[in-house]
PDB file of C-alpha atoms in Angstrom:
ATOM      1  CA  MET A  28     121.000  76.883 108.925  1.00  0.00           C
ATOM      2  CA  SER A  29     123.144  79.438 106.914  1.00  0.00           C
ATOM      3  CA  SER A  30     125.982  80.805 108.873  1.00  0.00           C
ATOM      4  CA  ASN A  31     126.934  83.013 105.743  1.00  0.00           C
ATOM      5  CA  LYS A  32     127.768  86.720 106.464  1.00  0.00           C
ATOM      6  CA  LEU A  33     125.658  89.313 103.819  1.00  0.00           C
ATOM      7  CA  GLY A  34     125.904  92.939 103.731  1.00  0.00           C
ATOM      8  CA  PHE A  35     123.016  94.788 105.177  1.00  0.00           C
ATOM      9  CA  GLY A  36     121.819  95.435 101.608  1.00  0.00           C
ATOM     10  CA  GLN A  37     121.580  91.702 100.752  1.00  0.00           C
ATOM     11  CA  SER A  38     120.127  90.361 104.205  1.00  0.00           C
ATOM     12  CA  LEU A  39     117.660  93.163 103.583  1.00  0.00           C
ATOM     13  CA  LYS A  40     117.403  92.172 100.249  1.00  0.00           C
ATOM     14  CA  LEU A  41     116.716  88.219 101.045  1.00  0.00           C
ATOM     15  CA  SER A  42     114.080  89.783 103.849  1.00  0.00           C
ATOM     16  CA  ARG A  43     111.766  91.935 101.687  1.00  0.00           C
ATOM     17  CA  LEU A  44     111.926  88.623  99.080  1.00  0.00           C
ATOM     18  CA  ILE A  45     110.491  86.380 102.191  1.00  0.00           C
ATOM     19  CA  ALA A  46     108.088  89.194 102.804  1.00  0.00           C
ATOM     20  CA  GLY A  47     106.660  88.855  99.318  1.00  0.00           C
ATOM     21  CA  ARG A  48     106.736  85.035  99.237  1.00  0.00           C
ATOM     22  CA  ASP A  49     104.536  85.173 102.308  1.00  0.00           C
ATOM     23  CA  LEU A  50     102.593  88.172 101.703  1.00  0.00           C
ATOM     24  CA  SER A  51     101.365  86.655  98.472  1.00  0.00           C
ATOM     25  CA  ALA A  52     101.059  82.994  99.875  1.00  0.00           C
ATOM     26  CA  ALA A  53      98.740  84.324 102.240  1.00  0.00           C
ATOM     27  CA  LEU A  54      96.620  86.455 100.233  1.00  0.00           C
ATOM     28  CA  ASP A  55      96.304  83.521  97.919  1.00  0.00           C
ATOM     29  CA  SER A  56      94.796  81.404 100.747  1.00  0.00           C
ATOM     30  CA  SER A  57      91.347  81.015 101.832  1.00  0.00           C
ATOM     31  CA  ILE A  58      92.016  82.073 105.390  1.00  0.00           C
ATOM     32  CA  ALA A  59      93.640  85.618 105.202  1.00  0.00           C
ATOM     33  CA  PRO A  60      91.240  87.295 102.865  1.00  0.00           C
ATOM     34  CA  VAL A  61      88.510  86.062 105.130  1.00  0.00           C
ATOM     35  CA  VAL A  62      89.946  86.932 108.363  1.00  0.00           C
ATOM     36  CA  LEU A  63      90.763  90.297 107.182  1.00  0.00           C
ATOM     37  CA  VAL A  64      87.844  91.234 105.710  1.00  0.00           C
ATOM     38  CA  ALA A  65      85.765  90.178 108.293  1.00  0.00           C
ATOM     39  CA  SER A  66      87.801  91.871 110.937  1.00  0.00           C
ATOM     40  CA  VAL A  67      87.376  95.121 108.851  1.00  0.00           C
ATOM     41  CA  LEU A  68      83.301  94.468 108.860  1.00  0.00           C
ATOM     42  CA  LEU A  69      83.257  94.031 112.262  1.00  0.00           C
ATOM     43  CA  VAL A  70      85.388  97.314 113.588  1.00  0.00           C
ATOM     44  CA  ASN A  71      83.767  98.912 111.091  1.00  0.00           C
ATOM     45  CA  THR A  72      80.275  97.978 111.624  1.00  0.00           C
ATOM     46  CA  ALA A  73      81.258  98.523 115.607  1.00  0.00           C
ATOM     47  CA  PHE A  74      82.068 101.985 114.895  1.00  0.00           C
ATOM     48  CA  MET A  75      79.412 103.034 112.461  1.00  0.00           C
ATOM     49  CA  ASN A  76      76.480 101.682 115.231  1.00  0.00           C
ATOM     50  CA  ASN A  77      78.125 104.013 118.043  1.00  0.00           C
ATOM     51  CA  PHE A  78      78.404 106.905 115.775  1.00  0.00           C
ATOM     52  CA  PHE A  79      74.997 106.918 114.932  1.00  0.00           C
ATOM     53  CA  LEU A  80      73.711 106.061 118.408  1.00  0.00           C
ATOM     54  CA  GLU A  81      75.894 109.363 119.682  1.00  0.00           C
ATOM     55  CA  GLY A  82      76.396 111.026 116.973  1.00  0.00           C
ATOM     56  CA  ARG A  83      80.274 112.655 117.495  1.00  0.00           C
ATOM     57  CA  VAL A  84      82.318 113.273 114.852  1.00  0.00           C
ATOM     58  CA  GLU A  85      85.263 111.647 116.319  1.00  0.00           C
ATOM     59  CA  MET A  86      87.363 108.311 116.591  1.00  0.00           C
ATOM     60  CA  ALA A  87      88.041 108.252 120.319  1.00  0.00           C
ATOM     61  CA  SER A  88      85.849 105.243 120.808  1.00  0.00           C
ATOM     62  CA  PHE A  89      87.383 102.981 117.994  1.00  0.00           C
ATOM     63  CA  PHE A  90      91.125 103.557 118.709  1.00  0.00           C
ATOM     64  CA  SER A  91      90.258 102.942 122.444  1.00  0.00           C
ATOM     65  CA  ALA A  92      88.718  99.689 121.042  1.00  0.00           C
ATOM     66  CA  MET A  93      91.609  98.611 119.483  1.00  0.00           C
ATOM     67  CA  PRO A  94      94.354  96.922 122.109  1.00  0.00           C
ATOM     68  CA  LEU A  95      92.402  93.964 122.983  1.00  0.00           C
ATOM     69  CA  PHE A  96      91.082  93.764 120.078  1.00  0.00           C
ATOM     70  CA  LEU A  97      94.613  93.308 118.205  1.00  0.00           C
ATOM     71  CA  ALA A  98      95.695  91.050 121.015  1.00  0.00           C
ATOM     72  CA  VAL A  99      93.454  88.815 119.284  1.00  0.00           C
ATOM     73  CA  PHE A 100      93.323  89.601 115.951  1.00  0.00           C
ATOM     74  CA  LEU A 101      96.889  89.540 115.150  1.00  0.00           C
ATOM     75  CA  PRO A 102      97.590  86.591 116.607  1.00  0.00           C
ATOM     76  CA  ALA A 103      95.233  84.869 113.765  1.00  0.00           C
ATOM     77  CA  LEU A 104      97.863  86.353 111.142  1.00  0.00           C
ATOM     78  CA  SER A 105     101.018  85.391 112.760  1.00  0.00           C
ATOM     79  CA  MET A 106     100.174  82.221 113.863  1.00  0.00           C
ATOM     80  CA  ARG A 107     101.149  80.241 110.723  1.00  0.00           C
ATOM     81  CA  LEU A 108     104.335  81.914 110.048  1.00  0.00           C
ATOM     82  CA  PHE A 109     106.815  79.495 111.387  1.00  0.00           C
ATOM     83  CA  ALA A 110     104.418  76.857 113.102  1.00  0.00           C
ATOM     84  CA  GLU A 111     103.050  75.719 109.701  1.00  0.00           C
ATOM     85  CA  GLU A 112     106.559  75.942 107.937  1.00  0.00           C
ATOM     86  CA  HIS A 113     107.953  73.657 110.969  1.00  0.00           C
ATOM     87  CA  LYS A 114     104.664  71.163 110.794  1.00  0.00           C
ATOM     88  CA  THR A 115     104.950  70.734 107.366  1.00  0.00           C
ATOM     89  CA  ARG A 116     108.705  70.585 107.210  1.00  0.00           C
ATOM     90  CA  THR A 117     108.793  73.300 104.645  1.00  0.00           C
ATOM     91  CA  ILE A 118     111.342  75.136 106.795  1.00  0.00           C
ATOM     92  CA  GLU A 119     114.338  72.636 106.374  1.00  0.00           C
ATOM     93  CA  VAL A 120     113.668  74.026 102.452  1.00  0.00           C
ATOM     94  CA  LEU A 121     113.648  77.665 103.331  1.00  0.00           C
ATOM     95  CA  PHE A 122     117.030  77.394 105.592  1.00  0.00           C
ATOM     96  CA  ALA A 123     118.482  75.301 103.041  1.00  0.00           C
ATOM     97  CA  LEU A 124     118.719  78.262 100.980  1.00  0.00           C
ATOM     98  CA  PRO A 125     121.656  80.670 101.953  1.00  0.00           C
ATOM     99  CA  ILE A 126     119.204  82.708 104.736  1.00  0.00           C
ATOM    100  CA  THR A 127     119.493  83.464 108.551  1.00  0.00           C
ATOM    101  CA  ALA A 128     117.373  83.092 111.322  1.00  0.00           C
ATOM    102  CA  ARG A 129     117.747  86.702 111.181  1.00  0.00           C
ATOM    103  CA  GLU A 130     116.464  87.550 107.959  1.00  0.00           C
ATOM    104  CA  ALA A 131     113.730  84.765 107.804  1.00  0.00           C
ATOM    105  CA  VAL A 132     112.459  86.141 111.128  1.00  0.00           C
ATOM    106  CA  LEU A 133     112.166  89.864 109.385  1.00  0.00           C
ATOM    107  CA  GLY A 134     110.770  88.645 106.405  1.00  0.00           C
ATOM    108  CA  LYS A 135     107.932  86.618 107.467  1.00  0.00           C
ATOM    109  CA  TYR A 136     107.413  89.652 110.055  1.00  0.00           C
ATOM    110  CA  LEU A 137     106.864  92.225 107.188  1.00  0.00           C
ATOM    111  CA  ALA A 138     104.639  90.095 105.614  1.00  0.00           C
ATOM    112  CA  ALA A 139     102.097  89.702 108.627  1.00  0.00           C
ATOM    113  CA  LEU A 140     103.130  93.867 108.996  1.00  0.00           C
ATOM    114  CA  GLY A 141     101.599  93.861 105.038  1.00  0.00           C
ATOM    115  CA  LEU A 142      98.712  92.025 106.025  1.00  0.00           C
ATOM    116  CA  PHE A 143      98.182  94.457 109.293  1.00  0.00           C
ATOM    117  CA  ALA A 144      98.675  97.550 106.782  1.00  0.00           C
ATOM    118  CA  LEU A 145      95.598  96.146 104.534  1.00  0.00           C
ATOM    119  CA  PHE A 146      93.301  96.187 107.721  1.00  0.00           C
ATOM    120  CA  LEU A 147      94.038  99.209 108.659  1.00  0.00           C
ATOM    121  CA  ALA A 148      93.717 100.918 105.399  1.00  0.00           C
ATOM    122  CA  GLY A 149      89.920  98.945 105.164  1.00  0.00           C
ATOM    123  CA  THR A 150      89.229 101.126 108.475  1.00  0.00           C
ATOM    124  CA  LEU A 151      89.905 104.295 106.411  1.00  0.00           C
ATOM    125  CA  ALA A 152      85.872 104.440 105.594  1.00  0.00           C
ATOM    126  CA  ILE A 153      85.464 105.748 108.827  1.00  0.00           C
ATOM    127  CA  PRO A 154      87.651 109.146 109.074  1.00  0.00           C
ATOM    128  CA  VAL A 155      85.806 109.545 105.149  1.00  0.00           C
ATOM    129  CA  LEU A 156      82.640 109.119 106.682  1.00  0.00           C
ATOM    130  CA  LEU A 157      83.626 111.532 109.475  1.00  0.00           C
ATOM    131  CA  LEU A 158      84.777 114.382 106.952  1.00  0.00           C
ATOM    132  CA  SER A 159      81.939 113.908 104.944  1.00  0.00           C
ATOM    133  CA  VAL A 160      79.605 114.865 108.121  1.00  0.00           C
ATOM    134  CA  GLY A 161      81.905 117.061 109.953  1.00  0.00           C
ATOM    135  CA  SER A 162      85.044 118.645 110.802  1.00  0.00           C
ATOM    136  CA  PRO A 163      86.580 115.876 113.202  1.00  0.00           C
ATOM    137  CA  ASP A 164      90.251 116.188 114.506  1.00  0.00           C
ATOM    138  CA  LEU A 165      92.412 115.149 111.624  1.00  0.00           C
ATOM    139  CA  GLY A 166      95.788 115.571 113.942  1.00  0.00           C
ATOM    140  CA  ALA A 167      94.123 113.296 116.433  1.00  0.00           C
ATOM    141  CA  ILE A 168      93.075 110.809 113.942  1.00  0.00           C
ATOM    142  CA  VAL A 169      96.422 110.660 112.400  1.00  0.00           C
ATOM    143  CA  ALA A 170      97.970 110.217 115.828  1.00  0.00           C
ATOM    144  CA  GLY A 171      95.434 107.704 116.799  1.00  0.00           C
ATOM    145  CA  TYR A 172      96.406 105.598 113.389  1.00  0.00           C
ATOM    146  CA  LEU A 173      99.989 106.040 114.252  1.00  0.00           C
ATOM    147  CA  GLY A 174      99.595 104.585 117.912  1.00  0.00           C
ATOM    148  CA  VAL A 175      97.459 101.753 116.573  1.00  0.00           C
ATOM    149  CA  PHE A 176     100.422 100.799 114.251  1.00  0.00           C
ATOM    150  CA  PHE A 177     103.134 100.793 116.040  1.00  0.00           C
ATOM    151  CA  LEU A 178     100.838  98.785 119.067  1.00  0.00           C
ATOM    152  CA  GLY A 179     100.185  96.366 116.145  1.00  0.00           C
ATOM    153  CA  ALA A 180     103.585  96.092 115.443  1.00  0.00           C
ATOM    154  CA  GLU A 181     104.613  95.010 118.742  1.00  0.00           C
ATOM    155  CA  LEU A 182     101.584  92.800 119.011  1.00  0.00           C
ATOM    156  CA  LEU A 183     102.828  91.184 115.982  1.00  0.00           C
ATOM    157  CA  ALA A 184     106.641  90.589 117.164  1.00  0.00           C
ATOM    158  CA  LEU A 185     105.139  88.670 120.035  1.00  0.00           C
ATOM    159  CA  GLY A 186     102.856  86.664 117.559  1.00  0.00           C
ATOM    160  CA  VAL A 187     105.850  85.699 115.271  1.00  0.00           C
ATOM    161  CA  LEU A 188     107.976  84.535 118.646  1.00  0.00           C
ATOM    162  CA  ALA A 189     104.972  82.420 119.249  1.00  0.00           C
ATOM    163  CA  SER A 190     104.906  80.826 116.201  1.00  0.00           C
ATOM    164  CA  ALA A 191     108.480  80.267 116.134  1.00  0.00           C
ATOM    165  CA  ILE A 192     108.383  78.099 119.151  1.00  0.00           C
ATOM    166  CA  THR A 193     105.759  75.794 118.528  1.00  0.00           C
ATOM    167  CA  THR A 194     104.475  73.724 115.735  1.00  0.00           C
ATOM    168  CA  ASP A 195     100.986  73.647 115.925  1.00  0.00           C
ATOM    169  CA  GLN A 196      99.197  77.026 114.816  1.00  0.00           C
ATOM    170  CA  ILE A 197      96.376  76.607 117.602  1.00  0.00           C
ATOM    171  CA  VAL A 198      99.008  76.852 120.301  1.00  0.00           C
ATOM    172  CA  ALA A 199     100.817  79.385 118.397  1.00  0.00           C
ATOM    173  CA  PHE A 200      97.861  81.835 118.335  1.00  0.00           C
ATOM    174  CA  ILE A 201      96.688  81.103 122.085  1.00  0.00           C
ATOM    175  CA  VAL A 202     100.672  81.865 123.097  1.00  0.00           C
ATOM    176  CA  ALA A 203     100.488  85.126 121.617  1.00  0.00           C
ATOM    177  CA  ALA A 204      97.207  86.108 122.451  1.00  0.00           C
ATOM    178  CA  VAL A 205      97.024  85.362 125.784  1.00  0.00           C
ATOM    179  CA  PRO A 206      99.934  87.415 126.877  1.00  0.00           C
ATOM    180  CA  GLY A 207      99.240  90.350 124.431  1.00  0.00           C
ATOM    181  CA  ALA A 208      95.888  90.559 126.300  1.00  0.00           C
ATOM    182  CA  ALA A 209      97.683  90.261 129.842  1.00  0.00           C
ATOM    183  CA  LEU A 210     100.049  93.021 128.345  1.00  0.00           C
ATOM    184  CA  VAL A 211      97.336  95.178 127.239  1.00  0.00           C
ATOM    185  CA  LEU A 212      95.327  95.048 130.316  1.00  0.00           C
ATOM    186  CA  LEU A 213      98.361  95.230 132.548  1.00  0.00           C
ATOM    187  CA  GLY A 214      97.762  99.346 131.585  1.00  0.00           C
ATOM    188  CA  ASP A 215      94.191  99.213 132.129  1.00  0.00           C
ATOM    189  CA  PHE A 216      93.837 102.004 134.781  1.00  0.00           C
ATOM    190  CA  ARG A 217      91.178  99.170 136.764  1.00  0.00           C
ATOM    191  CA  VAL A 218      93.843  96.770 136.660  1.00  0.00           C
ATOM    192  CA  LYS A 219      96.613  98.826 138.110  1.00  0.00           C
ATOM    193  CA  ARG A 220      94.557  99.964 140.819  1.00  0.00           C
ATOM    194  CA  VAL A 221      93.424  96.471 141.976  1.00  0.00           C
ATOM    195  CA  LEU A 222      97.318  95.461 141.713  1.00  0.00           C
ATOM    196  CA  ASP A 223      98.364  98.890 143.586  1.00  0.00           C
ATOM    197  CA  GLY A 224      95.964  97.520 146.513  1.00  0.00           C
ATOM    198  CA  LEU A 225      97.369  94.558 146.655  1.00  0.00           C
ATOM    199  CA  THR A 226     100.747  95.878 147.600  1.00  0.00           C
ATOM    200  CA  GLU A 227     100.147  98.273 150.320  1.00  0.00           C
ATOM    201  CA  GLY A 228     103.086 100.930 150.304  1.00  0.00           C
ATOM    202  CA  GLN A 229     103.885 100.020 146.866  1.00  0.00           C
ATOM    203  CA  SER A 230     102.693 100.386 143.505  1.00  0.00           C
ATOM    204  CA  LEU A 231     103.064  97.602 141.584  1.00  0.00           C
ATOM    205  CA  GLY A 232     100.313  97.662 139.243  1.00  0.00           C
ATOM    206  CA  SER A 233     101.557 101.090 137.793  1.00  0.00           C
ATOM    207  CA  ASP A 234     105.088  99.810 138.143  1.00  0.00           C
ATOM    208  CA  LEU A 235     104.584  96.678 135.579  1.00  0.00           C
ATOM    209  CA  ALA A 236     102.028  99.192 133.495  1.00  0.00           C
ATOM    210  CA  ALA A 237     105.001 101.450 132.960  1.00  0.00           C
ATOM    211  CA  ALA A 238     107.528  98.832 132.314  1.00  0.00           C
ATOM    212  CA  VAL A 239     105.789  96.122 130.207  1.00  0.00           C
ATOM    213  CA  SER A 240     102.484  97.484 129.341  1.00  0.00           C
ATOM    214  CA  PRO A 241     102.335  99.294 125.585  1.00  0.00           C
ATOM    215  CA  THR A 242      99.029 100.744 126.774  1.00  0.00           C
ATOM    216  CA  PRO A 243     100.443 103.791 128.633  1.00  0.00           C
ATOM    217  CA  ALA A 244     102.537 104.425 125.859  1.00  0.00           C
ATOM    218  CA  PHE A 245      99.406 103.624 123.158  1.00  0.00           C
ATOM    219  CA  GLU A 246      97.402 106.078 125.414  1.00  0.00           C
ATOM    220  CA  GLN A 247      99.550 108.688 124.423  1.00  0.00           C
ATOM    221  CA  PHE A 248      99.163 108.472 120.869  1.00  0.00           C
ATOM    222  CA  LEU A 249      95.416 108.940 121.327  1.00  0.00           C
ATOM    223  CA  ARG A 250      96.085 111.972 123.367  1.00  0.00           C
ATOM    224  CA  GLY A 251      97.389 113.682 120.428  1.00  0.00           C
ATOM    225  CA  VAL A 252     101.554 113.316 121.755  1.00  0.00           C
ATOM    226  CA  VAL A 253     103.355 111.610 119.526  1.00  0.00           C
ATOM    227  CA  GLY A 254     106.544 111.957 121.754  1.00  0.00           C
ATOM    228  CA  LEU A 255     109.594 109.912 121.667  1.00  0.00           C
ATOM    229  CA  PRO A 256     109.630 107.750 124.969  1.00  0.00           C
ATOM    230  CA  ALA A 257     106.385 106.416 123.777  1.00  0.00           C
ATOM    231  CA  LEU A 258     107.727 105.167 120.537  1.00  0.00           C
ATOM    232  CA  LEU A 259     110.707 103.964 121.788  1.00  0.00           C
ATOM    233  CA  HIS A 260     108.851 101.812 124.625  1.00  0.00           C
ATOM    234  CA  LEU A 261     106.534 100.076 121.751  1.00  0.00           C
ATOM    235  CA  LEU A 262     109.823  99.657 119.366  1.00  0.00           C
ATOM    236  CA  ALA A 263     111.935  98.354 122.003  1.00  0.00           C
ATOM    237  CA  PHE A 264     109.807  95.465 122.903  1.00  0.00           C
ATOM    238  CA  THR A 265     109.146  94.793 119.149  1.00  0.00           C
ATOM    239  CA  ALA A 266     112.462  94.427 118.679  1.00  0.00           C
ATOM    240  CA  PHE A 267     113.322  92.262 121.546  1.00  0.00           C
ATOM    241  CA  PHE A 268     110.394  89.867 120.170  1.00  0.00           C
ATOM    242  CA  LEU A 269     111.806  89.731 116.912  1.00  0.00           C
ATOM    243  CA  TRP A 270     115.236  89.106 118.130  1.00  0.00           C
ATOM    244  CA  ALA A 271     114.021  86.383 120.602  1.00  0.00           C
ATOM    245  CA  ALA A 272     112.308  84.451 117.839  1.00  0.00           C
ATOM    246  CA  ALA A 273     115.910  84.471 115.840  1.00  0.00           C
ATOM    247  CA  ARG A 274     117.322  82.932 118.569  1.00  0.00           C
ATOM    248  CA  ARG A 275     114.930  80.370 119.221  1.00  0.00           C
ATOM    249  CA  LEU A 276     115.225  79.177 115.487  1.00  0.00           C
ATOM    250  CA  ASP A 277     118.962  79.084 115.683  1.00  0.00           C
ATOM    251  CA  ARG A 278     118.715  76.882 118.894  1.00  0.00           C
ATOM    252  CA  LYS A 279     116.719  74.540 117.004  1.00  0.00           C
ATOM    253  CA  GLY A 280     119.665  73.892 114.749  1.00  0.00           C
ATOM    254  CA  THR A 281     117.125  74.502 112.057  1.00  0.00           C
TER     255      THR A 281
END
């Protein structure tokens, strides 16, 4: 792996080039577009069914279902990022260029984030529908989408780390999906209540949820509170997972 020290601007340019290459390759493949379209149809259909049953002009049910859905959906977008490169040994070609692990990780992460943004764009039919039939709370919808985006950014970063530590896409999917779902569920009030009950006199569940789960921070967005502590919590874990992925690639000596 190249150890050349580049300026921040040049380093960011290399990351953008990698992102563009990977995003184009993903969209040209037969897998990513199918996964995106199927996922958009799934969440839109689920919301429409609920909407016509309950008739409420709001997106609370949509946003509340997102954490667990993203914990499974996003690893499908990130599992191939490095695992496939290692399996086909094309990663040796990538790192033969003057590119550091940090630049490669950031570039591939941005590509996955671009696919996630396309998924979110596909769900905008929901607020358009709500605006056509009533007067939804646009502030709550915007805050909800921001929460989904930053939650997804953290789970995608976990997926990048999982892909960096294995050469098998299926293993990368499992390594990202299982811990991701566990982190999300740690913030569920039922899980917190059970864990708190197992540790009499202590609040293990509540402490774990506050420390490591993205769910409490995400729920603040759903309440319409775009607070700095919640945002920093999600961004800190995102940065940590990306840093760990870069460190892992460095230790592999690629």
